[in-house]
Coordinates of C-alpha atoms in Angstrom, one line a residue:
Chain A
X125 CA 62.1 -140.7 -29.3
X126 CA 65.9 -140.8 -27.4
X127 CA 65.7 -136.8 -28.1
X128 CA 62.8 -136.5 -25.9
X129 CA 63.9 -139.1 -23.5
X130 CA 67.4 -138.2 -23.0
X131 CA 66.8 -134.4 -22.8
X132 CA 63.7 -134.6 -20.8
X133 CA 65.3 -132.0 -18.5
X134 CA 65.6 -129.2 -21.7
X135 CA 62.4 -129.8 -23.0
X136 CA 60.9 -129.5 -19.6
X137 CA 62.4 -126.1 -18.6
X138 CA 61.4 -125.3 -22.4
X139 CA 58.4 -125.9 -22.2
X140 CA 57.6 -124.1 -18.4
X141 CA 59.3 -121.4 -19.8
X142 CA 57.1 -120.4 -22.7
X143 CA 54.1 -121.4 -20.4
X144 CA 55.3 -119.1 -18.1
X145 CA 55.9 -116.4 -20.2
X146 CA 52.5 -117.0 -21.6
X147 CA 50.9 -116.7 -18.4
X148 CA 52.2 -113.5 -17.4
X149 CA 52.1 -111.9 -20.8
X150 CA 48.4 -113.2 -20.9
X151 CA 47.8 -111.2 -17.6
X152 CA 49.8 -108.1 -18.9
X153 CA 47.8 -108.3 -21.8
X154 CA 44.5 -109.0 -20.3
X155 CA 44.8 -105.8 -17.6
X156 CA 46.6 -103.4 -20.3
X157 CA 43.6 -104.3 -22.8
X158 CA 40.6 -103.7 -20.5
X159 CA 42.5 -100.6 -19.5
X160 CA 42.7 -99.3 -23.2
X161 CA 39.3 -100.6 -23.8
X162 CA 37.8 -98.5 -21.0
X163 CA 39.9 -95.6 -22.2
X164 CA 38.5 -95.9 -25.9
X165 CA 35.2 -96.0 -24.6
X166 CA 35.6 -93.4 -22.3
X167 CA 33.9 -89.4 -22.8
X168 CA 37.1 -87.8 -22.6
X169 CA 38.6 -87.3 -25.5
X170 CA 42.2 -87.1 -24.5
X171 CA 41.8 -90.6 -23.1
X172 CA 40.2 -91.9 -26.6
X173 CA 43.1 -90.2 -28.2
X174 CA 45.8 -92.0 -26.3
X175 CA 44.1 -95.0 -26.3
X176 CA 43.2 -95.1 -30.1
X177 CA 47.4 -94.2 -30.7
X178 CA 48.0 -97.1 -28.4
X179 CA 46.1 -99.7 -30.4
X180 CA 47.1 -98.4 -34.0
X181 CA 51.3 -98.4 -33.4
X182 CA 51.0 -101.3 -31.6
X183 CA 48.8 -103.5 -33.9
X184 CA 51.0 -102.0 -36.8
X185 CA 54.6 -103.0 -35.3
X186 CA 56.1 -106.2 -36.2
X187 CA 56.4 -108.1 -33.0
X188 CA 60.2 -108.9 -33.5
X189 CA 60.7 -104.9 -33.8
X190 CA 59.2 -104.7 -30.6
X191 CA 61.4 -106.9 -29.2
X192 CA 64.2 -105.3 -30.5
X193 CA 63.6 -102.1 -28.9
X194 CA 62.2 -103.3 -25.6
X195 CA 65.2 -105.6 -25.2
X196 CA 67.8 -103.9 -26.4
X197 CA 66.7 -100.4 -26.8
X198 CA 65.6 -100.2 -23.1
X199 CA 68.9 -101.2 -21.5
X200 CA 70.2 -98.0 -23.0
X201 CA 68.0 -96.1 -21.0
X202 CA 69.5 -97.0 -18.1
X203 CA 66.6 -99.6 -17.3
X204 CA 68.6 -102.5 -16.7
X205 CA 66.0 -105.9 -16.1
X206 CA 66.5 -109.8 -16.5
X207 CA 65.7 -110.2 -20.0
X208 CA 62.4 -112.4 -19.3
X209 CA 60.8 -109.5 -17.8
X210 CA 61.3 -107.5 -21.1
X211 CA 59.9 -110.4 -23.0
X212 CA 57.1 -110.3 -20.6
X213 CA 56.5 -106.7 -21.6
X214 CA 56.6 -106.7 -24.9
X215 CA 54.7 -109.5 -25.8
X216 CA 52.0 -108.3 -23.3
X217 CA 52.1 -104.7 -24.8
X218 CA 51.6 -106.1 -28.2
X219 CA 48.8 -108.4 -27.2
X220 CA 47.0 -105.9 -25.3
X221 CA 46.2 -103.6 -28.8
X222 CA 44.3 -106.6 -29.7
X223 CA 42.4 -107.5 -26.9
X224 CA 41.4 -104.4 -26.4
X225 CA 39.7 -104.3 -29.9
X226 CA 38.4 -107.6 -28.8
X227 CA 36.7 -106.1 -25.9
X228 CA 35.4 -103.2 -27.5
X229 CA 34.1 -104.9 -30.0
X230 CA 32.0 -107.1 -27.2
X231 CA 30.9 -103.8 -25.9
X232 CA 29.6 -102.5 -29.2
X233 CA 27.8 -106.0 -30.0
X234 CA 25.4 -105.2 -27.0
X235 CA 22.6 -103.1 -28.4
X236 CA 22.0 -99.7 -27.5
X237 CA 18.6 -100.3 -26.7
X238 CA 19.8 -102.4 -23.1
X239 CA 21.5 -99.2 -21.8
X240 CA 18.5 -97.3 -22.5
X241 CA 16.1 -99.7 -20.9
X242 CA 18.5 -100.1 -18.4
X243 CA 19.1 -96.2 -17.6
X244 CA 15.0 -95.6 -17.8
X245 CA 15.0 -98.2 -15.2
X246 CA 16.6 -95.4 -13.2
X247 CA 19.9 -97.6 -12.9
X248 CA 23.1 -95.5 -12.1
X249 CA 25.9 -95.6 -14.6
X250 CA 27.8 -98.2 -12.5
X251 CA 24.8 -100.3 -12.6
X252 CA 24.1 -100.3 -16.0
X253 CA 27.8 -101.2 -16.8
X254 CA 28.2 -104.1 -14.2
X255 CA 24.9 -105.3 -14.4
X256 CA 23.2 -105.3 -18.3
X257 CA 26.3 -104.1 -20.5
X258 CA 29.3 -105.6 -19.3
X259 CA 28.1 -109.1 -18.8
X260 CA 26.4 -109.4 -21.7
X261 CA 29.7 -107.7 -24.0
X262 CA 31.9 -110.2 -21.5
X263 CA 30.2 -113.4 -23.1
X264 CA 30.5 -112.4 -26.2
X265 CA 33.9 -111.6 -26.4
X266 CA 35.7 -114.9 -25.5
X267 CA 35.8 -116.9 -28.8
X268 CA 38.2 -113.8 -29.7
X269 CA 39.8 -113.2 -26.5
X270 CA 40.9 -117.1 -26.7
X271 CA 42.1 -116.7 -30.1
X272 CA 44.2 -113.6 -29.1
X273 CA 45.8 -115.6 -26.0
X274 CA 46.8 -119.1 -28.4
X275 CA 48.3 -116.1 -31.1
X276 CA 50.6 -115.1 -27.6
X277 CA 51.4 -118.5 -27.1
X278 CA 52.8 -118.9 -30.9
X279 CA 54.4 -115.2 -30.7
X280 CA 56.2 -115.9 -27.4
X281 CA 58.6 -117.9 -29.7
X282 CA 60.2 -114.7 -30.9
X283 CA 61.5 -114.5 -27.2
X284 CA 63.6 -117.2 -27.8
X285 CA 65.1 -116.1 -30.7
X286 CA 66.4 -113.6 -28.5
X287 CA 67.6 -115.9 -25.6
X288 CA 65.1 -115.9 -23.0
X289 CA 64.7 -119.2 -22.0
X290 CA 61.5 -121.4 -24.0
X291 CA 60.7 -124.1 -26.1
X292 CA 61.7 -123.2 -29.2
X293 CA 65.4 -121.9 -27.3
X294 CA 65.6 -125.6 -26.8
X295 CA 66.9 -126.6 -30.3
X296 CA 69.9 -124.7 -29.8
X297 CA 71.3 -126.6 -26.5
X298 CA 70.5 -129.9 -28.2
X299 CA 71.6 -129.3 -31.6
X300 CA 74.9 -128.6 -29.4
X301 CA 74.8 -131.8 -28.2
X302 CA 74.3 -133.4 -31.4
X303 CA 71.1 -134.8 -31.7
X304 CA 69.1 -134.8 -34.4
X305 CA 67.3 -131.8 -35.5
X306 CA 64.2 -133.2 -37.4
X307 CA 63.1 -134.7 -34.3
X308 CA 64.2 -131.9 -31.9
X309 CA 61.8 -130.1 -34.0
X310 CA 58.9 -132.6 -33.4
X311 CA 59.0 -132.3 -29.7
X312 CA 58.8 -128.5 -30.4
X313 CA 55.9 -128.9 -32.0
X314 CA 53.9 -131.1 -30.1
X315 CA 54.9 -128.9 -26.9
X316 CA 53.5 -125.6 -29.3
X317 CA 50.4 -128.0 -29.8
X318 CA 50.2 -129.2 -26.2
X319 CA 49.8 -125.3 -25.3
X320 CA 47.4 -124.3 -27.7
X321 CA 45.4 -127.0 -27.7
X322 CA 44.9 -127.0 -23.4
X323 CA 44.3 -122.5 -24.1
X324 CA 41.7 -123.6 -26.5
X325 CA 40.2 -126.1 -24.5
X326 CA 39.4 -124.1 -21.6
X327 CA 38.0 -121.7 -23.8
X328 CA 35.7 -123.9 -25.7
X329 CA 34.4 -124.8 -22.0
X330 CA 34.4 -121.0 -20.6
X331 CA 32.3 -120.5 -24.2
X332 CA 29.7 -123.4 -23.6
X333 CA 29.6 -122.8 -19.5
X334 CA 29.1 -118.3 -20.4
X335 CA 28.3 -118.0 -24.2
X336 CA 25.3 -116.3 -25.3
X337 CA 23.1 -118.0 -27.9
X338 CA 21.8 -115.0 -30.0
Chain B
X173 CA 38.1 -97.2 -36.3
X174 CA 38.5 -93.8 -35.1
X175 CA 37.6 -92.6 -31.6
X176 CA 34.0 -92.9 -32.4
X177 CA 31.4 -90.4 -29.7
X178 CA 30.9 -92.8 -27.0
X179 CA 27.2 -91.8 -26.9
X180 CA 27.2 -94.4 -30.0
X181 CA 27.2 -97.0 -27.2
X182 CA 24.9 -98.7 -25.1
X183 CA 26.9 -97.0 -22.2
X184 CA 26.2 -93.2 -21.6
X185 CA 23.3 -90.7 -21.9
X186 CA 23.9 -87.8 -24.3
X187 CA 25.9 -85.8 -21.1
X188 CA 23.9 -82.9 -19.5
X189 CA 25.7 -79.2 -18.7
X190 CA 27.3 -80.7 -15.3
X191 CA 28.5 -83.8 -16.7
X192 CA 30.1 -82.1 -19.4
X193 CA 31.9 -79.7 -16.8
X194 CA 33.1 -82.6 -15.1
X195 CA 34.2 -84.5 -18.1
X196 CA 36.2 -81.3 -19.1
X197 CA 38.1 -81.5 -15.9
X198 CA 38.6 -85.2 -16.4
X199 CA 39.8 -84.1 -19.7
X200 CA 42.6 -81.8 -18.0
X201 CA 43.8 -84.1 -15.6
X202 CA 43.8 -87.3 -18.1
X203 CA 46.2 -84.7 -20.6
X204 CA 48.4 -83.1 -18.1
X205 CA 49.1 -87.0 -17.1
X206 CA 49.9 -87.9 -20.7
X207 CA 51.7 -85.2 -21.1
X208 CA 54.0 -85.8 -18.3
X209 CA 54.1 -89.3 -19.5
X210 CA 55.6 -87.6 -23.0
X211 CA 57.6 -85.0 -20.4
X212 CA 59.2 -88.0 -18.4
X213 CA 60.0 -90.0 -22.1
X214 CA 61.6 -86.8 -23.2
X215 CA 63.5 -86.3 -20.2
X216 CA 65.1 -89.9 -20.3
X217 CA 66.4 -89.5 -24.0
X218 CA 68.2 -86.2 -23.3
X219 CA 68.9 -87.3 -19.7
X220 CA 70.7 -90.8 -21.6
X221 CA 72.5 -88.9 -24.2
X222 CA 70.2 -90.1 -27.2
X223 CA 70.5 -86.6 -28.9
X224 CA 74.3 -86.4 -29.1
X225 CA 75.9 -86.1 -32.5
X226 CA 78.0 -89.0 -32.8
X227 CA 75.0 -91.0 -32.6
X228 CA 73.1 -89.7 -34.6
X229 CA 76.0 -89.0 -37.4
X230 CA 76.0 -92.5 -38.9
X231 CA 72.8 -91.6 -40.7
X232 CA 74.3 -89.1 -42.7
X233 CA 76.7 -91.4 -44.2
X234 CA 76.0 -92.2 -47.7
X235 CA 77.2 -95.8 -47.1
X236 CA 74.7 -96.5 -44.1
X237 CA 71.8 -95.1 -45.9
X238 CA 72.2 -97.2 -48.7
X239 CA 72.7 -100.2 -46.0
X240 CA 69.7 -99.2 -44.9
X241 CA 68.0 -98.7 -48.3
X242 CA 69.0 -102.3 -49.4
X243 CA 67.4 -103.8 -46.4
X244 CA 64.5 -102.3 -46.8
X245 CA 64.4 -103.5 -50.4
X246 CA 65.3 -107.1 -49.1
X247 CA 62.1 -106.9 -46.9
X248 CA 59.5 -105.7 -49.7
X249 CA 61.0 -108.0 -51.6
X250 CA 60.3 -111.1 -48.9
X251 CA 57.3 -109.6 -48.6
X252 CA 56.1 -109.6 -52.2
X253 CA 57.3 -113.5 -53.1
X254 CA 55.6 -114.3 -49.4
X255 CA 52.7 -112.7 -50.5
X256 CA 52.3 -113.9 -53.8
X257 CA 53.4 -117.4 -52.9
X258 CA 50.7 -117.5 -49.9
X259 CA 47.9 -116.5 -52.1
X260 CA 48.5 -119.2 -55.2
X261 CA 49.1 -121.7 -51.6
X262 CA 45.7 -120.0 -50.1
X263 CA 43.9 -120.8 -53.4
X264 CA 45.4 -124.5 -54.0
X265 CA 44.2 -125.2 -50.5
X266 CA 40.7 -123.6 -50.5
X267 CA 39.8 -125.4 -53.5
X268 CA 41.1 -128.7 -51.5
X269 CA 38.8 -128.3 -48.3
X270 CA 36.0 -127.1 -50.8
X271 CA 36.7 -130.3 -53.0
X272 CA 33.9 -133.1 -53.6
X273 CA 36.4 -136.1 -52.9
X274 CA 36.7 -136.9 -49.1
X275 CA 40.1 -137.4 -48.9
X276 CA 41.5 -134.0 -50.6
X277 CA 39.6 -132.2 -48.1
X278 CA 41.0 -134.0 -45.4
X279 CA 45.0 -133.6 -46.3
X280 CA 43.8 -129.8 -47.0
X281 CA 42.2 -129.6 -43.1
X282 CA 45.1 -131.0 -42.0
X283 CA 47.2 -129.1 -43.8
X284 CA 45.7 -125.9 -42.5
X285 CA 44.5 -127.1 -39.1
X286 CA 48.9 -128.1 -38.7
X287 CA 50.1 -125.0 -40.1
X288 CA 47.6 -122.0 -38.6
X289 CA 48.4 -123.8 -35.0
X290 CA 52.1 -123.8 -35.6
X291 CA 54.3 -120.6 -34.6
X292 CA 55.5 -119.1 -37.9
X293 CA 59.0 -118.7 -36.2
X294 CA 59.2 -122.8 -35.4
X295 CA 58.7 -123.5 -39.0
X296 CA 61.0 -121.1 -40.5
X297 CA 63.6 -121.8 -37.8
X298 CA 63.0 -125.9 -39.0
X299 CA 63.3 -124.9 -42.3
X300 CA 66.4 -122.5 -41.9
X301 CA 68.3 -125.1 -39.2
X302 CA 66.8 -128.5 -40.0
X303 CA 66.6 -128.6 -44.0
X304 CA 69.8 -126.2 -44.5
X305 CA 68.0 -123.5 -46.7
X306 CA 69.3 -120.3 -47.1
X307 CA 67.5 -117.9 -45.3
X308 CA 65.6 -115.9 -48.0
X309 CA 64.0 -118.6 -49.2
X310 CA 63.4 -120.1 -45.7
X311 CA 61.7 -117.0 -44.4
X312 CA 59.4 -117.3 -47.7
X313 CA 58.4 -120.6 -47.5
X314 CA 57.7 -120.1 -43.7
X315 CA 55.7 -117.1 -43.9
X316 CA 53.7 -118.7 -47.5
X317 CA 52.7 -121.9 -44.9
X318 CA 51.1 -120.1 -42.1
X319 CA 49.6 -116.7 -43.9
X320 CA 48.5 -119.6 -47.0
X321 CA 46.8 -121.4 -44.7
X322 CA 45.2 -118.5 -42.9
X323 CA 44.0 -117.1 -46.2
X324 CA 42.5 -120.4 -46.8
X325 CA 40.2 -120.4 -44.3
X326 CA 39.5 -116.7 -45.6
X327 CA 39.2 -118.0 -49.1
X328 CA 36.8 -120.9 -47.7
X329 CA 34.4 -119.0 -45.6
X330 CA 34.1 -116.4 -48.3
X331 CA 33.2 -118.5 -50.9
X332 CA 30.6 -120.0 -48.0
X333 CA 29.6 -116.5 -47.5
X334 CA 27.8 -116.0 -51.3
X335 CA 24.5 -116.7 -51.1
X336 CA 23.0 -120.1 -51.5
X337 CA 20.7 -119.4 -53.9
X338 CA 23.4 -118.4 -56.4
X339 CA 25.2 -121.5 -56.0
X340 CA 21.7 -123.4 -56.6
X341 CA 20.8 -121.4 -59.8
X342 CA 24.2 -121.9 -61.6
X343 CA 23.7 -125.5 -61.0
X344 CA 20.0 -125.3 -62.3
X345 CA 21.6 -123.8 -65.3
X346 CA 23.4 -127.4 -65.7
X347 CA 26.8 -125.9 -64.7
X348 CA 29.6 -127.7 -63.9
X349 CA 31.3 -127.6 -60.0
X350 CA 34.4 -126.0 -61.6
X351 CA 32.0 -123.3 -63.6
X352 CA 29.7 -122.9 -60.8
X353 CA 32.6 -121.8 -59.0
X354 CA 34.9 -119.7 -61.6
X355 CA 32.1 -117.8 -63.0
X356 CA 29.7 -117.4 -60.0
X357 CA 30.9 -117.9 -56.5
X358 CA 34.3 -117.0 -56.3
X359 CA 33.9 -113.5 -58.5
X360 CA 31.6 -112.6 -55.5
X361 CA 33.4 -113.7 -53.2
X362 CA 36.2 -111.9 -54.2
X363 CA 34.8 -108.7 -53.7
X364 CA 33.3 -109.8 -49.7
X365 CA 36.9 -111.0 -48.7
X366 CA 39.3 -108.4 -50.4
X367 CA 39.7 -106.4 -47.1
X368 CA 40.3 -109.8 -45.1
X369 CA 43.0 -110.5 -47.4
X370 CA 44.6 -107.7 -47.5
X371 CA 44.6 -107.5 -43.3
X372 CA 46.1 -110.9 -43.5
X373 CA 49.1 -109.5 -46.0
X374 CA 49.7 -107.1 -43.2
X375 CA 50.6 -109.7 -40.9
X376 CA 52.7 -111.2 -43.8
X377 CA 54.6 -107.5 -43.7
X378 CA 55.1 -107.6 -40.4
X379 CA 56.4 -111.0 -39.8
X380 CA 59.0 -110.4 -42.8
X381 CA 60.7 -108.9 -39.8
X382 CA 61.3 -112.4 -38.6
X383 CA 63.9 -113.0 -41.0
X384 CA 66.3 -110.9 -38.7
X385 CA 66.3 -114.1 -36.9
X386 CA 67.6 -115.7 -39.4
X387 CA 70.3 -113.5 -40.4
X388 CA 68.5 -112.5 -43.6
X389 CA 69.4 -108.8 -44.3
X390 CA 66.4 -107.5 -44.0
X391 CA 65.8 -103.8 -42.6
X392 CA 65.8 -104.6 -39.0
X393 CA 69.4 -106.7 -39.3
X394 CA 70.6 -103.3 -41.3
X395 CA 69.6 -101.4 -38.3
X396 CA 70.8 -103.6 -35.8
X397 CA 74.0 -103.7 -37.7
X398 CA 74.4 -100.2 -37.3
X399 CA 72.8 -100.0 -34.0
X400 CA 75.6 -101.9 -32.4
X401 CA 78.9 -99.9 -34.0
X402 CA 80.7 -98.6 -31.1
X403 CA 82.3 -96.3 -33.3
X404 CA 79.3 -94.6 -33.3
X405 CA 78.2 -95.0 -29.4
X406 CA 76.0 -97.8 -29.9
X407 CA 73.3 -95.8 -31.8
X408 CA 70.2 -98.6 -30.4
X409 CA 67.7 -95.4 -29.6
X410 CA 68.6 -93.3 -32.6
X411 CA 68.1 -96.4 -34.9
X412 CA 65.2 -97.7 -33.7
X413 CA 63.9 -94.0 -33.8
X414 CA 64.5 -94.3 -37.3
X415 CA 63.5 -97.6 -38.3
X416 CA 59.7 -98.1 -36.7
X417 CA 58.0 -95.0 -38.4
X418 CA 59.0 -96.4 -41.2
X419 CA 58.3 -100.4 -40.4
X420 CA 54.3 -98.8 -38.9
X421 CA 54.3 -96.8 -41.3
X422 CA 54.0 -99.4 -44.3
X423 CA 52.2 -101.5 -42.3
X424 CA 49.3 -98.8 -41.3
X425 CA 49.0 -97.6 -44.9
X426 CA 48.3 -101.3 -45.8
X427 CA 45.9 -101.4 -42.6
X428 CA 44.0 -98.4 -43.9
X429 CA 44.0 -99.6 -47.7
X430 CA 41.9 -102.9 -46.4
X431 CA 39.8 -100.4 -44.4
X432 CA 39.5 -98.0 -46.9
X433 CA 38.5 -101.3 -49.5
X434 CA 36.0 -102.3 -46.8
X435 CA 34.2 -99.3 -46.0
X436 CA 34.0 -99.2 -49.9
X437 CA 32.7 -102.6 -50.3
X438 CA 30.0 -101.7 -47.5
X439 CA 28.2 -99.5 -49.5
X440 CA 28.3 -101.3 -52.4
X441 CA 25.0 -103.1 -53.1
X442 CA 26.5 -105.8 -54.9
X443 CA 28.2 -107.0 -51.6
X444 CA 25.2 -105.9 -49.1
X445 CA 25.4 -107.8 -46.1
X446 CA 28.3 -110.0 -46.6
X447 CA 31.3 -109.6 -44.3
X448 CA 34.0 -112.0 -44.3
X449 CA 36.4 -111.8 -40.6
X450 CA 39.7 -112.1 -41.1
X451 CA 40.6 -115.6 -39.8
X452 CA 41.8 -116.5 -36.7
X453 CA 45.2 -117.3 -36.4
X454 CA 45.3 -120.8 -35.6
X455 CA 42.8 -120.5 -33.3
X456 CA 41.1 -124.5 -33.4
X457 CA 38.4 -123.4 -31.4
X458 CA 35.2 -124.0 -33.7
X459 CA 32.5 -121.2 -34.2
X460 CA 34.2 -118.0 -33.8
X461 CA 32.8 -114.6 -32.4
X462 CA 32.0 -111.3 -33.4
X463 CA 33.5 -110.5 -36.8
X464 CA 36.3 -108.9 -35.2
X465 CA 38.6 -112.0 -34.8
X466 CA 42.3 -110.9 -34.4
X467 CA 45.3 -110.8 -37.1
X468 CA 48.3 -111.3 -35.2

C-alpha cells in the first residue's frame, strides 16, 4: 500500500500517460480504419489494392517491430519527433488494420437485399449509405470495435518498454527508488484493469443504448 | 480476404458504361497518388543515404548472418515451447470452466478473465523483473498465460459450438462426462476451432518479438544489435529492411494456413455451419459481435 501512497505522483503521470496515449492512438486508429475500410470497399481497384496491402502487413507485424522501426528507424530519415508522437503512430497504425476489418465486416453483415430495396426506392448512393447501410453496419460493429480499443490499451505497454512515458514505465523509477517490486506490479495492474474495464464499460452501454437485436 | 468485387455488397449497383468511365479516372488519380506516395518513400531512402555500401556491407559478413540466423532460431524456438505450453494450459483450463464442480470453474474464469485482461508485456516484465527468471523462460511463461487463456475461451466456445443433440445422445448411450467428451464433443470440436487456434498461434509468433524487451536474443535484438554498430553507419533502415519480410512473412504464411484450414473446413459437411471466432483478447465485454472478433 506505501508504494501507491508514497509515489502517488509516478503512478499518476503513469497512468495519464498510457490514457493519453490511448486516446490519441484510439482516434488515429479509429480515422485510419474507416479510411481503409472505405478504400476496401471502394470500386476502384487500385484503392482495394492499397488498402487490402495495408491491412495484411500491418495485421502480420509484430507490434514491438513496429515500434522499432517507427521509433528508431524514422529518426534516420531525417524525421526527428518527441518520441510519444511516434508511439502514437505506431500503435494507431497497427490498430487501424484491425478496425478496419472490424468495420468491414459490419458493412458485409448488412444484407444485400437493404441496398437493393433501398436503391429501388430511388435513393441516391449517398442516401443509401448514410441512411440504411451505414447505420445498420455501425451498430453492429461495436462489440468488436471495443474489443480492438481495450487490445490498444494493453499494446500501448510496449511504448514503455521503449521509454515514452506510461504505466508500465513506472516500475523502472520506483524500483530505483527501492521499493518493492511485487507490489509496484499490483498498482500496474489494477491501473491496466482500471482502463479496460471503464473502455468496456462504455461500450457495453453504447451496445445496449445502439445494438441491434437480430 | 482478398479484394472481393464490391458489387458483393449491399452498397453499389452493378456500374453502368458512365460509371465505369468515371471509376476508371478515379482509378488513375487514386494510382498516380500511390505511386507518388512509393516515389516520395523512394526519394527519402536515397535522399538519407540508406543505399550506401557500408551500410549495407554488414550483411555480407559471415559472422552477422549467422547472428542473425541464431536469433531467428531463438525466436521459433520461443515460439514453439510458447505454443506448445499454451495449448496443454488452453486445454487444462477449458476442461476447468467446462467442469461440473462450482468451484474449478470459478478459479478457471478467474484465471482466464485475470490473464486475457492483462497486457502480455506487464506479466512478462513481472515475471522477468519481479521473480528474477531468466528471460527465455520469462517470455514463455508470459506469452503461455495470456495466448493459454485466450485459447481457452476458444477451446470453450467450440466445444459449446457441437451440437446439442450430440452431447444428449452420448449421454443416452449411458456415457460417462469424461467419454461424452473425449470421444464425441471435443473430436468435433476440433475440426470447428482448428483455424481459430491456429490465428491465435499467430499472435503467439508475433508477440515472441517481445522478448527483445527483455534482452532475450531473439531476431529483433540480433538486428538491433547490428542496427546500432557505428562501424557500419548505424545500419537502422537497412536492417529493418531486412528483418520485417522475414518477421510478416512467417506470420502471413501462418495467417493463410488458418485460412487455407478454414476455407477447407467450410466445405466440409462434417463441420457445416459451425464457426468458431477467434476470441477476443481480453475483451470482458459479454456477448460478442460478428464472428470477426480481433487477434491482436
Amino acid at each position: 500500500m506505501n508504494v501507491l501512497i508514497d509515489n502517488f505522483h509516478t503512478f499518476a503521470q503513469g497512468f495519464l500517460g498510457t490514457v493519453e496515449l490511448t486516446v490519441y492512438a484510439s482516434v488515429l486508429a479509429l480515422v485510419l480504419g474507416f479510411l481503409m475500410a472505405s478504400f476496401r470497399v471502394a470500386p476502384v481497384g487500385s484503392l482495394r489494392a492499397f488498402g487490402t496491402v495495408w491491412v495484411t502487413v500491418l495485421r502480420n507485424t509484430p507490434l514491438t517491430l513496429l515500434f522499432f522501426a517507427v521509433l528508431l528507424g524514422l529518426p534516420r530519415f531525417g524525421l526527428v519527433l518527441p518520441f510519444k508522437v511516434f508511439a502514437v503512430l505506431a500503435l494507431g497504425c497497427y490498430t487501424s488494420a484491425f478496425i478496419c476489418e472490424a468495420l468491414r465486416s459490419g458493412i458485409n453483415t448488412v444484407p444485400k437485399g437493404q441496398g437493393e430495396a433501398a436503391r429501388s426506392l430511388g435513393m441516391t448512393f449517398s442516401q443509401t449509405l448514410s441512411v440504411v447501410v451505414l447505420p445498420q453496419a455501425f451498430r453492429s460493429v461495436i462489440p468488436p470495435i471495443g474489443s480492438t480499443l481495450i487490445a490498444l490499451a494493453k499494446n500501448s505497454a510496449i511504448a514503455g518498454a521503449f521509454s515514452v512515458n506510461e504505466l508500465l514505465g513506472t516500475y523502472k523509477t520506483l524500483s530505483e527508488l527501492g521499493y518493492n517490486i511485487v507490489w509496484t506490479f499490483v498498482w500496474i495492474a489494477v491501473g491496466y484493469l482500471i482502463i479496460t474495464l471503464t473502455i468496456s464499460a462504455i461500450f457495453n452501454y453504447l451496445e445496449q443504448r445502439w445494438g441491434v437485436a437480430r | 480476404m482478398t479484394a472481393t468485387a464490391p458489387e458483393s455488397t449491399a452498397l453499389y449497383d452493378v456500374p453502368g458504361p458512365r460509371t465505369r468511365q468515371r471509376h476508371r479516372l478515379y482509378a488513375a488519380v487514386s494510382t498516380a497518388l500511390i505511386l507518388a506516395l512509393v516515389g516520395w518513400i523512394l526519394y527519402l531512402l536515397f535522399d538519407t543515404d540508406q543505399f550506401t555500401y557500408t551500410k549495407w556491407m554488414p550483411f555480407e559478413y559471415k559472422g552477422i548472418q549467422e547472428l542473425l540466423l541464431r536469433g531467428l532460431g531463438n525466436t521459433l524456438k520461443a515460439f514453439a515451447m510458447a505454443a506448445v505450453l499454451s495449448l496443454a494450459l488452453g486445454t487444462v483450463l477449458a476442461t476447468g470452466r467446462l467442469s461440473d464442480h462450482r468451484p474449478v470453474r470459478w478459479v478457471s474464469a478467474l484465471v482466464v478473465e485475470f490473464f486475457r485482461a492483462m497486457p502480455v508485456l506487464v506479466m512478462i516484465f513481472f515475471i522477468f523483473v519481479a521473480l528474477k527468471v531468466q528471460p527465455l523462460p520469462a517470455l514463455v511463461a508470459g506469452l503461455t498465460l495470456y495466448n493459454g487463456s485466450v485459447l481457452a475461451e476458444v477451446f470453450r466456445s467450440g466445444v459449446n459450438s457441437v451440437e446439442r443433440g450430440q452431447r444428449e445422445a452420448a449421454f443416452a448411450l449411458g456415457m460417462r462426462k469424461t467419454q461424452v467428451m473425449t470421444y464425441v464433443l471435443v473430436p468435433q470440436a476440433v475440426r470447428a476451432m482448428l483455424p481459430a487456434i491456429i490465428s491465435q498461434l499467430v499472435v503467439a509468433l508475433k508477440d515472441t518479438s517481445l522478448g527483445y524487451l527483455i534482452t532475450y536474443e531473439e531476431f529483433l535484438h540480433a538486428g538491433k544489435l547490428i542496427a546500432s554498430n557505428l562501424d557500419y553507419d548505424l545500419p537502422f533502415i537497412p536492417v529493418v529492411m531486412v528483418i520485417s519480410p522475414i518477421y510478416i512473412g512467417m506470420c502471413m504464411l501462418l495467417s493463410w494456413f488458418a485460412q487455407w484450414v478454414s476455407r477447407r473446413e467450410q466445405r466440409s459437411p462434417k463441420t457445416e455451419a459451425v464457426h468458431v471466432a477467434p476470441a477476443e483478447p481480453g475483451t470482458l465485454l459479454p456477448g460478442g459481435g460478428p464472428p470477426t472478433a480481433p487477434r491482436l
